[in-house]
PDB file of C-alpha atoms in Angstrom:
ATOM      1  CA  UNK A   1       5.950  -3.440  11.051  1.00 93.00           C
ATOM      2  CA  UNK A   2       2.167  -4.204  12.015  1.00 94.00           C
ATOM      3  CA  UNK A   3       2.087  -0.579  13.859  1.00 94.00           C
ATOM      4  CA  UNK A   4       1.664   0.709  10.363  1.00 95.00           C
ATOM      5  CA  UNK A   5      -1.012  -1.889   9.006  1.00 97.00           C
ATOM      6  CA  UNK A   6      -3.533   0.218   9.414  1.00 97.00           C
ATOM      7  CA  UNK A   7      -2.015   3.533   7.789  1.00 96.00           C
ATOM      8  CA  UNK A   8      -0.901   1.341   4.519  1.00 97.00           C
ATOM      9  CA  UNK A   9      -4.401  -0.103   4.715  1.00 98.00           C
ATOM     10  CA  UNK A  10      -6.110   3.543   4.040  1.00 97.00           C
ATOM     11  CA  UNK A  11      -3.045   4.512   2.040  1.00 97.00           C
ATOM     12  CA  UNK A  12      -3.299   1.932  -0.725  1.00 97.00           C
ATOM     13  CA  UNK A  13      -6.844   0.286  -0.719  1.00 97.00           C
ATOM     14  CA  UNK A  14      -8.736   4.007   0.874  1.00 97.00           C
ATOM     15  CA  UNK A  15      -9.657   6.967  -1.164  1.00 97.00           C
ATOM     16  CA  UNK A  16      -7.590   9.944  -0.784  1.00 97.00           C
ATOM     17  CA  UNK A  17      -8.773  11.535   2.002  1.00 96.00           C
ATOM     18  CA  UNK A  18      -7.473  14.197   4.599  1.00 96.00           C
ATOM     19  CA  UNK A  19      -7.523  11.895   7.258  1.00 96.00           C
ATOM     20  CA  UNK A  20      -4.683   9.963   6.298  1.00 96.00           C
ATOM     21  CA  UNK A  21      -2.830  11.979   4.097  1.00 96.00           C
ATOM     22  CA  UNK A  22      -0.552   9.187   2.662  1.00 95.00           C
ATOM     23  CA  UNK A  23      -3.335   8.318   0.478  1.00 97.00           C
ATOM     24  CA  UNK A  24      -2.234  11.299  -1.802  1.00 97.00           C
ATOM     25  CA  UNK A  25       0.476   8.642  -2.900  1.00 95.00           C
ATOM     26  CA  UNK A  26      -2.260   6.956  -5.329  1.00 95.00           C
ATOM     27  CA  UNK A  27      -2.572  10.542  -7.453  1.00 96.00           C
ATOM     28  CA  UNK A  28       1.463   9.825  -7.973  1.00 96.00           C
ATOM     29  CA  UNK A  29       2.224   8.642 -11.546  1.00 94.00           C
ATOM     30  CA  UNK A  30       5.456   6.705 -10.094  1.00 90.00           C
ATOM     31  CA  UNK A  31       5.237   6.964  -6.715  1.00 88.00           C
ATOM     32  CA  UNK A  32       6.360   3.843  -4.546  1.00 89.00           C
ATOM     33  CA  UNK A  33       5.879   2.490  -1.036  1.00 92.00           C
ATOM     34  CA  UNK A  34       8.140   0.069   0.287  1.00 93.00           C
ATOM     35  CA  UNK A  35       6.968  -2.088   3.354  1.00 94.00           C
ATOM     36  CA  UNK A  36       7.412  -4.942   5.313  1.00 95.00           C
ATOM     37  CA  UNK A  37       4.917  -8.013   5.345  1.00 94.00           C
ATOM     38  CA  UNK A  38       3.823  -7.130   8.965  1.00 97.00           C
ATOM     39  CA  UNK A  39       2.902  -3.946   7.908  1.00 97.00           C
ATOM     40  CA  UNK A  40       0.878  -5.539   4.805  1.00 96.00           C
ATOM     41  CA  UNK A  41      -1.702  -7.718   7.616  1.00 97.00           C
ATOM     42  CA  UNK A  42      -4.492  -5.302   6.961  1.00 97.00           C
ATOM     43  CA  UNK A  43      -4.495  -5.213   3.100  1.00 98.00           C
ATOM     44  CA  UNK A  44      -6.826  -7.740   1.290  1.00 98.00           C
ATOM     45  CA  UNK A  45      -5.334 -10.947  -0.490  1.00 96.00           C
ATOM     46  CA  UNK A  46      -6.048  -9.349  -3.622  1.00 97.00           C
ATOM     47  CA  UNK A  47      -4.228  -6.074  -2.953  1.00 97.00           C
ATOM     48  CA  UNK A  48      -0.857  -7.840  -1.765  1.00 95.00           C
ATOM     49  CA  UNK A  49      -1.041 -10.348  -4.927  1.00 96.00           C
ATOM     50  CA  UNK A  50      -1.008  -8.188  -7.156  1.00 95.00           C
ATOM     51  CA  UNK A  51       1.717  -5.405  -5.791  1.00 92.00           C
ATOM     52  CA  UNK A  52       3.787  -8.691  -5.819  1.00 92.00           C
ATOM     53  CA  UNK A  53       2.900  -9.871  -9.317  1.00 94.00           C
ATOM     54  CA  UNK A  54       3.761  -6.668 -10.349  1.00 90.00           C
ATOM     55  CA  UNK A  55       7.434  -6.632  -8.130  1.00 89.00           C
ATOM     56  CA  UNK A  56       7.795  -9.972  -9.679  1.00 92.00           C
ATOM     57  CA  UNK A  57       7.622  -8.533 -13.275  1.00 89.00           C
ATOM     58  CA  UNK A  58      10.097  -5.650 -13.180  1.00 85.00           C
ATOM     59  CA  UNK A  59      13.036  -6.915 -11.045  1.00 78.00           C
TER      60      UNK A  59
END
C-alpha cells in the first residue's frame, strides 16, 4: 500500500545505498518486486511504464 511508496521509491529509482537497504535488489540479475499500485505513487511515470511494458511482454 502507499505506506511503502516511499521505500519502493529509493528501492527502484535510488542508488544502492545503506540507508534503505532494499536497493541492493537492483545488483540482482533476476531479482523481482511485486507491489501494489498504491505503493507505486512515488515512482516517476517513466519508471511504472516501463516495469509494466516489460510485465506486459513476458506473461
Amino acid at each position: 500500500g502507499h505506506g511503502k511508496a516511499r521505500a519502493l521509491a529509493h528501492a527502484i529509482e535510488g542508488g544502492v545505498s545503506q540507508m534503505w537497504t532494499v536497493s541492493v535488489l537492483q545488483m540482482h540479475p533476476k531479482g523481482i518486486i511485486v507491489c501494489d499500485d498504491a505503493a507505486c505513487d512515488e515512482l516517476k511515470y517513466g519508471t511504472v511504464k516501463y516495469f509494466k511494458d516489460i510485465e506486459k511482454n513476458n506473461i
